Amino acid sequence: MSANLNERLHQWKPLSEAEEDLFTNLPPEITRDILRRVPLRSITRCKRVCKSWRDLIEEDEFVTSYTTKPCLVLSDRLKGGYVVCDEVHEPLFRFDVPPPCNENSYIIGTANGLLLVRDIWNNILFTLNPVTRDYIELDPLPEQGSIGRKYTFGFGVSKLSGQYKILYVSRSMSHFVHTHLGGGGGGWRSISAPPWLSPYEINFHDDESAAFFNGNLHWLVFNFFRDPLLCCFDLETELFTSFSLPSHFDGYSRKVCVLEGRLCVCHVSLCERAVIWLMKDYGDENSWVKEYTFTHDQREKRVRPLKILANGDLVFATICETWLFIYSKSTDSTVEHSILRRPYYCSHTYSSFVIYTPGLNLLKLHPKLTLAT
């Protein structure tokens, strides 16, 4: 068999220049169809094949048509940076944050293949695309205050204009929007919050970042009596609205997130039961449905829902312990996720697990990111 294999290998010969030209100069529609089938980890390498392929991959039409499945991003405790895993939690690639940021960076949010990341010690905020290796460092924060997390951020894209925006709510409840991503004017500008929001403040103890969904950012605010309100910011109109929360939405830990294409709020009740609600019809305050209720036996009770599996089981992370778990509806029990047996589970305390859908959207080129296979 070895001799036959060697004989077959000797039959291979390098492509001639004519054959190579034929391969790299296929009709664009055929090339697009081929490249749409290329795995995510290889698509950036295809840009190095020839100029025509690079130009095609960077076209708006291809960027919007190249679709990928949601991935899980987690901190790499051994090598630093982050690991991107596919839907079955196999590693696709890893990436490092741009210098001078360090291991104390955390992911604030994600939108259309871009990540908003902050280095808490250097007070640096930047947007990056780990697939294309582009990033933009944002202007310094207004009202920076202390280094700790004493404010709320939100990151998303407006539905009509397609403009990426970042919302920053300071400890003094001043509101700022950043619109400079990828050229043109912008930077931080102050916006006025409505009068009805003045009695409320941010819950600074619950690892709160605004959840991006349906063109809006969502986060919790609390009045003097600690009654919560779900605040909503429209990225297109830059107007504030609010949603009522489910009845009996109480407890000492509360979180807003997006779960399987629906707005989600979760809390740990006073009897230490984790309760997760889904808004079945977005904008309908009467459509809250209690989807999961379970007791989590770990010391860290605060949870972050991440994914619903095909059988209805829930994948969630603990906020401070940075571990992954699976809750089974059928057995009403939680188990550690198998990903913890891998060598790169995270050790940081800030947004260590993020659901992320990779994309090819380009930012201003700044090739300092390291993308490893």
mmCIF file of C-alpha atoms in Angstrom:
data_model
loop_
_atom_site.group_PDB
_atom_site.id
_atom_site.type_symbol
_atom_site.label_atom_id
_atom_site.label_comp_id
_atom_site.label_asym_id
_atom_site.label_seq_id
_atom_site.Cartn_x
_atom_site.Cartn_y
_atom_site.Cartn_z
ATOM 1 C CA MET A 1 0.000 0.000 0.000
ATOM 2 C CA SER A 2 2.909 2.329 0.793
ATOM 3 C CA ALA A 3 4.424 1.772 -2.656
ATOM 4 C CA ASN A 4 1.094 2.489 -4.353
ATOM 5 C CA LEU A 5 0.727 5.675 -2.301
ATOM 6 C CA ASN A 6 4.211 6.884 -3.265
ATOM 7 C CA GLU A 7 3.454 6.141 -6.911
ATOM 8 C CA ARG A 8 0.256 8.171 -6.737
ATOM 9 C CA LEU A 9 2.031 11.071 -5.028
ATOM 10 C CA HIS A 10 4.654 11.179 -7.771
ATOM 11 C CA GLN A 11 1.860 11.707 -10.275
ATOM 12 C CA TRP A 12 1.109 15.105 -8.728
ATOM 13 C CA LYS A 13 2.863 18.104 -10.274
ATOM 14 C CA PRO A 14 2.794 21.842 -9.567
ATOM 15 C CA LEU A 15 0.206 23.925 -11.351
ATOM 16 C CA SER A 16 1.404 25.688 -14.452
ATOM 17 C CA GLU A 17 1.036 29.460 -14.640
ATOM 18 C CA ALA A 18 -1.918 29.049 -16.995
ATOM 19 C CA GLU A 19 -3.634 26.603 -14.648
ATOM 20 C CA GLU A 20 -2.956 28.849 -11.667
ATOM 21 C CA ASP A 21 -4.392 31.867 -13.512
ATOM 22 C CA LEU A 22 -7.482 29.833 -14.371
ATOM 23 C CA PHE A 23 -7.937 28.918 -10.693
ATOM 24 C CA THR A 24 -7.511 32.445 -9.349
ATOM 25 C CA ASN A 25 -9.566 34.107 -12.094
ATOM 26 C CA LEU A 26 -12.783 32.157 -11.928
ATOM 27 C CA PRO A 27 -15.987 34.119 -12.576
ATOM 28 C CA PRO A 28 -16.780 36.175 -9.438
ATOM 29 C CA GLU A 29 -20.121 34.459 -8.814
ATOM 30 C CA ILE A 30 -18.430 31.036 -8.748
ATOM 31 C CA THR A 31 -15.609 32.290 -6.526
ATOM 32 C CA ARG A 32 -18.131 33.816 -4.106
ATOM 33 C CA ASP A 33 -20.028 30.544 -3.907
ATOM 34 C CA ILE A 34 -16.799 28.656 -3.167
ATOM 35 C CA LEU A 35 -15.590 31.113 -0.545
ATOM 36 C CA ARG A 36 -18.938 31.127 1.282
ATOM 37 C CA ARG A 37 -18.293 27.457 2.031
ATOM 38 C CA VAL A 38 -14.796 28.061 3.434
ATOM 39 C CA PRO A 39 -14.576 27.533 7.227
ATOM 40 C CA LEU A 40 -14.161 30.580 9.406
ATOM 41 C CA ARG A 41 -10.625 29.706 10.492
ATOM 42 C CA SER A 42 -9.482 29.676 6.828
ATOM 43 C CA ILE A 43 -11.334 32.624 5.332
ATOM 44 C CA THR A 44 -8.685 35.204 6.272
ATOM 45 C CA ARG A 45 -5.996 33.058 4.647
ATOM 46 C CA CYS A 46 -7.943 33.145 1.408
ATOM 47 C CA LYS A 47 -7.416 36.908 1.316
ATOM 48 C CA ARG A 48 -3.699 36.219 0.806
ATOM 49 C CA VAL A 49 -4.214 34.028 -2.272
ATOM 50 C CA CYS A 50 -4.566 36.925 -4.694
ATOM 51 C CA LYS A 51 -5.780 40.510 -4.878
ATOM 52 C CA SER A 52 -9.057 39.565 -6.595
ATOM 53 C CA TRP A 53 -9.951 37.192 -3.731
ATOM 54 C CA ARG A 54 -9.053 39.799 -1.127
ATOM 55 C CA ASP A 55 -11.190 42.444 -2.833
ATOM 56 C CA LEU A 56 -14.096 40.022 -3.151
ATOM 57 C CA ILE A 57 -13.972 38.969 0.512
ATOM 58 C CA GLU A 58 -13.957 42.625 1.587
ATOM 59 C CA GLU A 59 -16.989 43.535 -0.564
ATOM 60 C CA ASP A 60 -20.106 44.506 1.376
ATOM 61 C CA GLU A 61 -22.115 41.858 -0.477
ATOM 62 C CA PHE A 62 -19.777 39.061 0.623
ATOM 63 C CA VAL A 63 -19.414 40.398 4.179
ATOM 64 C CA THR A 64 -23.174 40.344 4.687
ATOM 65 C CA SER A 65 -23.691 36.975 2.962
ATOM 66 C CA TYR A 66 -20.923 35.092 4.772
ATOM 67 C CA THR A 67 -22.753 33.593 7.726
ATOM 68 C CA THR A 68 -21.417 31.699 10.699
ATOM 69 C CA LYS A 69 -22.937 30.041 13.733
ATOM 70 C CA PRO A 70 -22.731 31.585 17.211
ATOM 71 C CA CYS A 71 -19.502 30.790 19.014
ATOM 72 C CA LEU A 72 -18.343 30.918 22.610
ATOM 73 C CA VAL A 73 -15.495 33.275 23.522
ATOM 74 C CA LEU A 74 -13.618 32.585 26.744
ATOM 75 C CA SER A 75 -10.411 33.759 28.366
ATOM 76 C CA ASP A 76 -7.269 31.705 27.826
ATOM 77 C CA ARG A 77 -5.685 31.373 31.278
ATOM 78 C CA LEU A 78 -2.513 29.707 29.962
ATOM 79 C CA LYS A 79 -1.508 31.875 27.019
ATOM 80 C CA GLY A 80 -3.503 35.024 27.684
ATOM 81 C CA GLY A 81 -5.963 36.490 25.208
ATOM 82 C CA TYR A 82 -9.152 34.668 24.236
ATOM 83 C CA VAL A 83 -10.241 31.399 22.643
ATOM 84 C CA VAL A 84 -13.125 31.203 20.153
ATOM 85 C CA CYS A 85 -14.954 27.844 20.197
ATOM 86 C CA ASP A 86 -17.557 26.546 17.767
ATOM 87 C CA GLU A 87 -21.052 25.280 18.610
ATOM 88 C CA VAL A 88 -19.672 21.994 19.956
ATOM 89 C CA HIS A 89 -17.015 23.905 21.935
ATOM 90 C CA GLU A 90 -14.054 22.856 19.818
ATOM 91 C CA PRO A 91 -11.468 25.658 19.478
ATOM 92 C CA LEU A 92 -11.537 27.553 16.184
ATOM 93 C CA PHE A 93 -8.802 30.097 16.896
ATOM 94 C CA ARG A 94 -7.445 32.324 19.612
ATOM 95 C CA PHE A 95 -6.652 36.023 19.586
ATOM 96 C CA ASP A 96 -4.771 38.487 21.763
ATOM 97 C CA VAL A 97 -5.909 41.953 22.745
ATOM 98 C CA PRO A 98 -3.881 44.787 21.205
ATOM 99 C CA PRO A 99 -1.050 46.319 23.250
ATOM 100 C CA PRO A 100 -0.720 47.898 25.738
ATOM 101 C CA CYS A 101 -3.790 46.072 27.061
ATOM 102 C CA ASN A 102 -3.206 43.163 29.393
ATOM 103 C CA GLU A 103 -4.933 40.187 30.942
ATOM 104 C CA ASN A 104 -7.276 42.460 32.882
ATOM 105 C CA SER A 105 -9.292 43.239 29.759
ATOM 106 C CA TYR A 106 -12.880 42.059 29.528
ATOM 107 C CA ILE A 107 -15.470 41.884 26.753
ATOM 108 C CA ILE A 108 -18.332 44.346 27.209
ATOM 109 C CA GLY A 109 -20.489 43.343 24.275
ATOM 110 C CA THR A 110 -20.682 42.145 20.693
ATOM 111 C CA ALA A 111 -22.510 43.255 17.530
ATOM 112 C CA ASN A 112 -22.230 42.076 13.917
ATOM 113 C CA GLY A 113 -18.932 40.285 14.410
ATOM 114 C CA LEU A 114 -17.303 43.088 16.404
ATOM 115 C CA LEU A 115 -16.330 43.027 20.074
ATOM 116 C CA LEU A 116 -16.176 45.944 22.491
ATOM 117 C CA VAL A 117 -13.338 45.342 24.967
ATOM 118 C CA ARG A 118 -12.053 47.348 27.915
ATOM 119 C CA ASP A 119 -8.772 47.207 29.792
ATOM 120 C CA ILE A 120 -9.756 48.260 33.311
ATOM 121 C CA TRP A 121 -6.240 49.077 34.531
ATOM 122 C CA ASN A 122 -5.133 51.212 31.593
ATOM 123 C CA ASN A 123 -8.631 52.676 31.107
ATOM 124 C CA ILE A 124 -8.527 51.781 27.413
ATOM 125 C CA LEU A 125 -11.662 51.014 25.443
ATOM 126 C CA PHE A 126 -11.447 49.569 21.940
ATOM 127 C CA THR A 127 -13.477 47.767 19.278
ATOM 128 C CA LEU A 128 -11.996 44.826 17.431
ATOM 129 C CA ASN A 129 -12.802 42.117 14.926
ATOM 130 C CA PRO A 130 -10.808 38.994 15.864
ATOM 131 C CA VAL A 131 -11.390 37.483 12.416
ATOM 132 C CA THR A 132 -10.068 40.365 10.291
ATOM 133 C CA ARG A 133 -7.556 41.472 12.988
ATOM 134 C CA ASP A 134 -8.729 45.096 12.826
ATOM 135 C CA TYR A 135 -9.241 47.277 15.867
ATOM 136 C CA ILE A 136 -9.931 50.877 16.815
ATOM 137 C CA GLU A 137 -8.929 52.425 20.120
ATOM 138 C CA LEU A 138 -11.650 54.800 21.275
ATOM 139 C CA ASP A 139 -11.253 58.281 22.695
ATOM 140 C CA PRO A 140 -10.678 58.493 26.471
ATOM 141 C CA LEU A 141 -13.804 58.093 28.555
ATOM 142 C CA PRO A 142 -15.566 61.204 29.832
ATOM 143 C CA GLU A 143 -15.997 61.193 33.605
ATOM 144 C CA GLN A 144 -13.656 58.247 34.007
ATOM 145 C CA GLY A 145 -13.675 58.255 37.796
ATOM 146 C CA SER A 146 -11.929 55.391 39.554
ATOM 147 C CA ILE A 147 -10.512 52.332 37.835
ATOM 148 C CA GLY A 148 -13.161 49.942 39.138
ATOM 149 C CA ARG A 149 -16.387 49.074 37.332
ATOM 150 C CA LYS A 150 -18.577 51.938 38.513
ATOM 151 C CA TYR A 151 -20.490 52.499 35.304
ATOM 152 C CA THR A 152 -22.424 50.733 32.571
ATOM 153 C CA PHE A 153 -21.528 50.268 28.905
ATOM 154 C CA GLY A 154 -23.576 49.137 25.945
ATOM 155 C CA PHE A 155 -22.550 48.325 22.368
ATOM 156 C CA GLY A 156 -24.755 47.798 19.315
ATOM 157 C CA VAL A 157 -25.708 48.893 15.816
ATOM 158 C CA SER A 158 -28.711 50.990 14.778
ATOM 159 C CA LYS A 159 -31.342 49.205 12.687
ATOM 160 C CA LEU A 160 -31.750 51.713 9.833
ATOM 161 C CA SER A 161 -28.454 53.590 9.447
ATOM 162 C CA GLY A 162 -26.282 50.601 10.420
ATOM 163 C CA GLN A 163 -24.133 52.877 12.577
ATOM 164 C CA TYR A 164 -22.250 51.304 15.464
ATOM 165 C CA LYS A 165 -22.730 53.122 18.749
ATOM 166 C CA ILE A 166 -21.476 52.788 22.304
ATOM 167 C CA LEU A 167 -23.468 53.957 25.296
ATOM 168 C CA TYR A 168 -21.678 54.934 28.497
ATOM 169 C CA VAL A 169 -23.556 55.689 31.725
ATOM 170 C CA SER A 170 -21.319 57.124 34.419
ATOM 171 C CA ARG A 171 -21.737 56.749 38.167
ATOM 172 C CA SER A 172 -23.271 60.238 38.262
ATOM 173 C CA MET A 173 -25.899 58.953 35.789
ATOM 174 C CA SER A 174 -24.534 61.142 32.984
ATOM 175 C CA HIS A 175 -25.132 59.548 29.596
ATOM 176 C CA PHE A 176 -22.699 59.611 26.663
ATOM 177 C CA VAL A 177 -22.739 58.087 23.170
ATOM 178 C CA HIS A 178 -19.714 57.280 21.003
ATOM 179 C CA THR A 179 -20.246 57.106 17.239
ATOM 180 C CA HIS A 180 -16.713 57.132 15.797
ATOM 181 C CA LEU A 181 -16.157 53.637 14.403
ATOM 182 C CA GLY A 182 -14.464 53.333 11.036
ATOM 183 C CA GLY A 183 -13.940 56.904 9.864
ATOM 184 C CA GLY A 184 -15.775 60.208 9.850
ATOM 185 C CA GLY A 185 -16.581 62.460 12.756
ATOM 186 C CA GLY A 186 -17.830 61.310 16.095
ATOM 187 C CA GLY A 187 -16.319 60.669 19.479
ATOM 188 C CA TRP A 188 -18.048 60.956 22.838
ATOM 189 C CA ARG A 189 -20.976 63.327 23.138
ATOM 190 C CA SER A 190 -23.317 63.941 26.041
ATOM 191 C CA ILE A 191 -27.017 63.127 25.673
ATOM 192 C CA SER A 192 -29.906 64.072 27.931
ATOM 193 C CA ALA A 193 -31.822 61.401 29.780
ATOM 194 C CA PRO A 194 -35.584 61.830 30.272
ATOM 195 C CA PRO A 195 -36.866 63.237 33.605
ATOM 196 C CA TRP A 196 -38.532 59.949 34.560
ATOM 197 C CA LEU A 197 -35.079 58.348 34.759
ATOM 198 C CA SER A 198 -33.705 60.795 37.340
ATOM 199 C CA PRO A 199 -34.945 58.902 40.469
ATOM 200 C CA TYR A 200 -33.074 55.781 39.319
ATOM 201 C CA GLU A 201 -29.475 54.670 39.533
ATOM 202 C CA ILE A 202 -27.416 51.787 38.165
ATOM 203 C CA ASN A 203 -26.913 48.659 40.209
ATOM 204 C CA PHE A 204 -23.122 48.773 40.471
ATOM 205 C CA HIS A 205 -22.816 45.427 42.230
ATOM 206 C CA ASP A 206 -24.208 43.130 39.550
ATOM 207 C CA ASP A 207 -21.656 43.068 36.700
ATOM 208 C CA GLU A 208 -24.085 44.956 34.495
ATOM 209 C CA SER A 209 -23.508 45.656 30.816
ATOM 210 C CA ALA A 210 -26.359 46.686 28.562
ATOM 211 C CA ALA A 211 -27.790 43.865 26.437
ATOM 212 C CA PHE A 212 -28.064 44.608 22.707
ATOM 213 C CA PHE A 213 -31.237 43.320 21.055
ATOM 214 C CA ASN A 214 -33.524 44.474 18.223
ATOM 215 C CA GLY A 215 -31.557 47.681 17.676
ATOM 216 C CA ASN A 216 -31.845 48.688 21.342
ATOM 217 C CA LEU A 217 -29.710 48.516 24.479
ATOM 218 C CA HIS A 218 -31.268 47.231 27.706
ATOM 219 C CA TRP A 219 -30.102 47.483 31.310
ATOM 220 C CA LEU A 220 -31.519 47.614 34.832
ATOM 221 C CA VAL A 221 -31.860 50.711 36.997
ATOM 222 C CA PHE A 222 -33.122 50.967 40.578
ATOM 223 C CA ASN A 223 -34.936 53.605 42.617
ATOM 224 C CA PHE A 224 -34.434 54.483 46.286
ATOM 225 C CA PHE A 225 -36.550 51.508 47.357
ATOM 226 C CA ARG A 226 -34.465 49.174 45.158
ATOM 227 C CA ASP A 227 -37.376 48.576 42.814
ATOM 228 C CA PRO A 228 -35.945 47.627 39.403
ATOM 229 C CA LEU A 229 -36.875 49.049 36.010
ATOM 230 C CA LEU A 230 -35.757 47.754 32.616
ATOM 231 C CA CYS A 231 -34.352 50.737 30.724
ATOM 232 C CA CYS A 232 -34.224 50.729 26.913
ATOM 233 C CA PHE A 233 -32.175 52.970 24.589
ATOM 234 C CA ASP A 234 -32.972 53.095 20.856
ATOM 235 C CA LEU A 235 -29.667 53.354 18.981
ATOM 236 C CA GLU A 236 -31.345 54.854 15.900
ATOM 237 C CA THR A 237 -33.391 57.618 17.535
ATOM 238 C CA GLU A 238 -31.319 57.831 20.763
ATOM 239 C CA LEU A 239 -34.535 57.944 22.777
ATOM 240 C CA PHE A 240 -35.116 56.271 26.146
ATOM 241 C CA THR A 241 -38.073 54.054 27.007
ATOM 242 C CA SER A 242 -38.693 51.457 29.697
ATOM 243 C CA PHE A 243 -40.259 48.024 30.105
ATOM 244 C CA SER A 244 -42.009 46.643 33.135
ATOM 245 C CA LEU A 245 -40.381 43.558 34.603
ATOM 246 C CA PRO A 246 -42.083 40.269 35.459
ATOM 247 C CA SER A 247 -43.979 40.089 38.713
ATOM 248 C CA HIS A 248 -41.950 38.824 41.688
ATOM 249 C CA PHE A 249 -38.722 39.903 40.000
ATOM 250 C CA ASP A 250 -36.777 40.216 43.238
ATOM 251 C CA GLY A 251 -33.642 38.875 44.858
ATOM 252 C CA TYR A 252 -30.075 40.019 45.322
ATOM 253 C CA SER A 253 -28.691 39.309 41.836
ATOM 254 C CA ARG A 254 -30.343 40.469 38.629
ATOM 255 C CA LYS A 255 -29.140 40.377 35.043
ATOM 256 C CA VAL A 256 -30.359 41.329 31.537
ATOM 257 C CA CYS A 257 -29.146 39.349 28.540
ATOM 258 C CA VAL A 258 -30.197 37.848 25.204
ATOM 259 C CA LEU A 259 -30.969 34.135 25.063
ATOM 260 C CA GLU A 260 -31.721 32.317 21.794
ATOM 261 C CA GLY A 261 -33.050 35.401 20.028
ATOM 262 C CA ARG A 262 -35.179 36.708 22.908
ATOM 263 C CA LEU A 263 -34.693 39.346 25.566
ATOM 264 C CA CYS A 264 -34.056 37.659 28.895
ATOM 265 C CA VAL A 265 -33.906 38.714 32.541
ATOM 266 C CA CYS A 266 -32.736 36.476 35.352
ATOM 267 C CA HIS A 267 -32.398 36.795 39.095
ATOM 268 C CA VAL A 268 -31.564 34.750 42.130
ATOM 269 C CA SER A 269 -34.539 34.887 44.476
ATOM 270 C CA LEU A 270 -34.357 35.364 48.221
ATOM 271 C CA CYS A 271 -34.720 31.604 48.628
ATOM 272 C CA GLU A 272 -31.618 31.197 46.421
ATOM 273 C CA ARG A 273 -33.469 29.865 43.396
ATOM 274 C CA ALA A 274 -32.268 31.064 39.979
ATOM 275 C CA VAL A 275 -35.227 32.258 37.912
ATOM 276 C CA ILE A 276 -34.931 33.040 34.184
ATOM 277 C CA TRP A 277 -37.641 34.878 32.243
ATOM 278 C CA LEU A 278 -37.965 35.280 28.462
ATOM 279 C CA MET A 279 -39.940 38.003 26.681
ATOM 280 C CA LYS A 280 -41.737 35.928 24.050
ATOM 281 C CA ASP A 281 -42.930 38.956 22.034
ATOM 282 C CA TYR A 282 -40.450 41.793 22.102
ATOM 283 C CA GLY A 283 -42.001 45.000 23.432
ATOM 284 C CA ASP A 284 -45.022 43.236 24.936
ATOM 285 C CA GLU A 285 -44.642 43.594 28.698
ATOM 286 C CA ASN A 286 -47.312 40.929 29.219
ATOM 287 C CA SER A 287 -45.342 38.276 27.341
ATOM 288 C CA TRP A 288 -42.773 37.506 30.065
ATOM 289 C CA VAL A 289 -42.591 33.731 30.569
ATOM 290 C CA LYS A 290 -40.765 31.979 33.408
ATOM 291 C CA GLU A 291 -38.601 29.563 31.404
ATOM 292 C CA TYR A 292 -36.224 28.123 34.037
ATOM 293 C CA THR A 293 -36.236 27.850 37.814
ATOM 294 C CA PHE A 294 -33.514 25.908 39.580
ATOM 295 C CA THR A 295 -31.278 25.805 42.621
ATOM 296 C CA HIS A 296 -27.594 26.218 41.941
ATOM 297 C CA ASP A 297 -25.470 24.531 44.582
ATOM 298 C CA GLN A 298 -22.221 26.405 43.991
ATOM 299 C CA ARG A 299 -20.957 29.124 46.312
ATOM 300 C CA GLU A 300 -21.278 31.724 43.548
ATOM 301 C CA LYS A 301 -25.035 32.078 43.044
ATOM 302 C CA ARG A 302 -25.103 34.769 40.351
ATOM 303 C CA VAL A 303 -25.644 33.275 36.907
ATOM 304 C CA ARG A 304 -25.374 34.406 33.281
ATOM 305 C CA PRO A 305 -27.528 32.394 30.823
ATOM 306 C CA LEU A 306 -25.647 31.654 27.594
ATOM 307 C CA LYS A 307 -27.368 29.064 25.425
ATOM 308 C CA ILE A 308 -30.358 26.727 25.210
ATOM 309 C CA LEU A 309 -29.445 23.305 23.845
ATOM 310 C CA ALA A 310 -31.612 21.340 21.413
ATOM 311 C CA ASN A 311 -33.045 19.240 24.252
ATOM 312 C CA GLY A 312 -34.013 22.343 26.249
ATOM 313 C CA ASP A 313 -31.121 22.184 28.694
ATOM 314 C CA LEU A 314 -29.579 25.519 29.652
ATOM 315 C CA VAL A 315 -25.883 26.398 29.473
ATOM 316 C CA PHE A 316 -25.008 29.121 31.964
ATOM 317 C CA ALA A 317 -21.965 30.657 33.614
ATOM 318 C CA THR A 318 -21.410 31.902 37.123
ATOM 319 C CA ILE A 319 -20.488 35.572 37.103
ATOM 320 C CA CYS A 320 -17.565 35.614 39.538
ATOM 321 C CA GLU A 321 -16.368 32.017 39.638
ATOM 322 C CA THR A 322 -16.247 31.959 35.811
ATOM 323 C CA TRP A 323 -17.344 28.364 35.440
ATOM 324 C CA LEU A 324 -19.753 26.813 32.944
ATOM 325 C CA PHE A 325 -22.686 24.604 33.928
ATOM 326 C CA ILE A 326 -25.588 22.826 32.264
ATOM 327 C CA TYR A 327 -29.015 22.757 33.869
ATOM 328 C CA SER A 328 -31.237 19.827 32.854
ATOM 329 C CA LYS A 329 -34.977 20.445 32.883
ATOM 330 C CA SER A 330 -35.728 16.719 32.841
ATOM 331 C CA THR A 331 -33.700 15.948 35.975
ATOM 332 C CA ASP A 332 -33.877 19.411 37.588
ATOM 333 C CA SER A 333 -30.136 19.319 38.271
ATOM 334 C CA THR A 334 -26.961 21.147 37.257
ATOM 335 C CA VAL A 335 -23.631 19.644 36.242
ATOM 336 C CA GLU A 336 -20.275 21.152 35.336
ATOM 337 C CA HIS A 337 -19.821 21.687 31.621
ATOM 338 C CA SER A 338 -17.282 19.405 29.939
ATOM 339 C CA ILE A 339 -15.414 22.424 28.566
ATOM 340 C CA LEU A 340 -13.874 22.845 32.011
ATOM 341 C CA ARG A 341 -11.743 19.788 31.362
ATOM 342 C CA ARG A 342 -9.927 21.719 28.666
ATOM 343 C CA PRO A 343 -6.768 23.658 29.570
ATOM 344 C CA TYR A 344 -8.029 27.099 28.583
ATOM 345 C CA TYR A 345 -11.034 27.821 30.768
ATOM 346 C CA CYS A 346 -11.042 31.347 32.043
ATOM 347 C CA SER A 347 -9.684 32.726 35.271
ATOM 348 C CA HIS A 348 -10.773 36.351 35.065
ATOM 349 C CA THR A 349 -13.815 37.812 36.758
ATOM 350 C CA TYR A 350 -15.123 40.126 34.045
ATOM 351 C CA SER A 351 -17.361 38.849 31.231
ATOM 352 C CA SER A 352 -15.200 35.786 30.709
ATOM 353 C CA PHE A 353 -17.850 33.895 28.700
ATOM 354 C CA VAL A 354 -19.487 35.642 25.731
ATOM 355 C CA ILE A 355 -21.717 34.308 22.946
ATOM 356 C CA TYR A 356 -20.267 35.771 19.749
ATOM 357 C CA THR A 357 -21.226 35.415 16.072
ATOM 358 C CA PRO A 358 -18.084 36.015 13.976
ATOM 359 C CA GLY A 359 -18.246 38.236 10.926
ATOM 360 C CA LEU A 360 -16.052 39.961 8.354
ATOM 361 C CA ASN A 361 -17.032 43.582 9.050
ATOM 362 C CA LEU A 362 -13.988 45.776 8.616
ATOM 363 C CA LEU A 363 -12.708 48.488 10.925
ATOM 364 C CA LYS A 364 -9.876 50.907 10.341
ATOM 365 C CA LEU A 365 -6.897 48.628 9.703
ATOM 366 C CA HIS A 366 -4.500 48.448 12.636
ATOM 367 C CA PRO A 367 -2.686 45.097 12.275
ATOM 368 C CA LYS A 368 -1.459 44.539 15.820
ATOM 369 C CA LEU A 369 -3.826 41.739 16.729
ATOM 370 C CA THR A 370 -2.406 38.227 16.827
ATOM 371 C CA LEU A 371 -4.656 35.534 15.391
ATOM 372 C CA ALA A 372 -3.440 32.002 16.097
ATOM 373 C CA THR A 373 -4.871 28.821 14.660
#
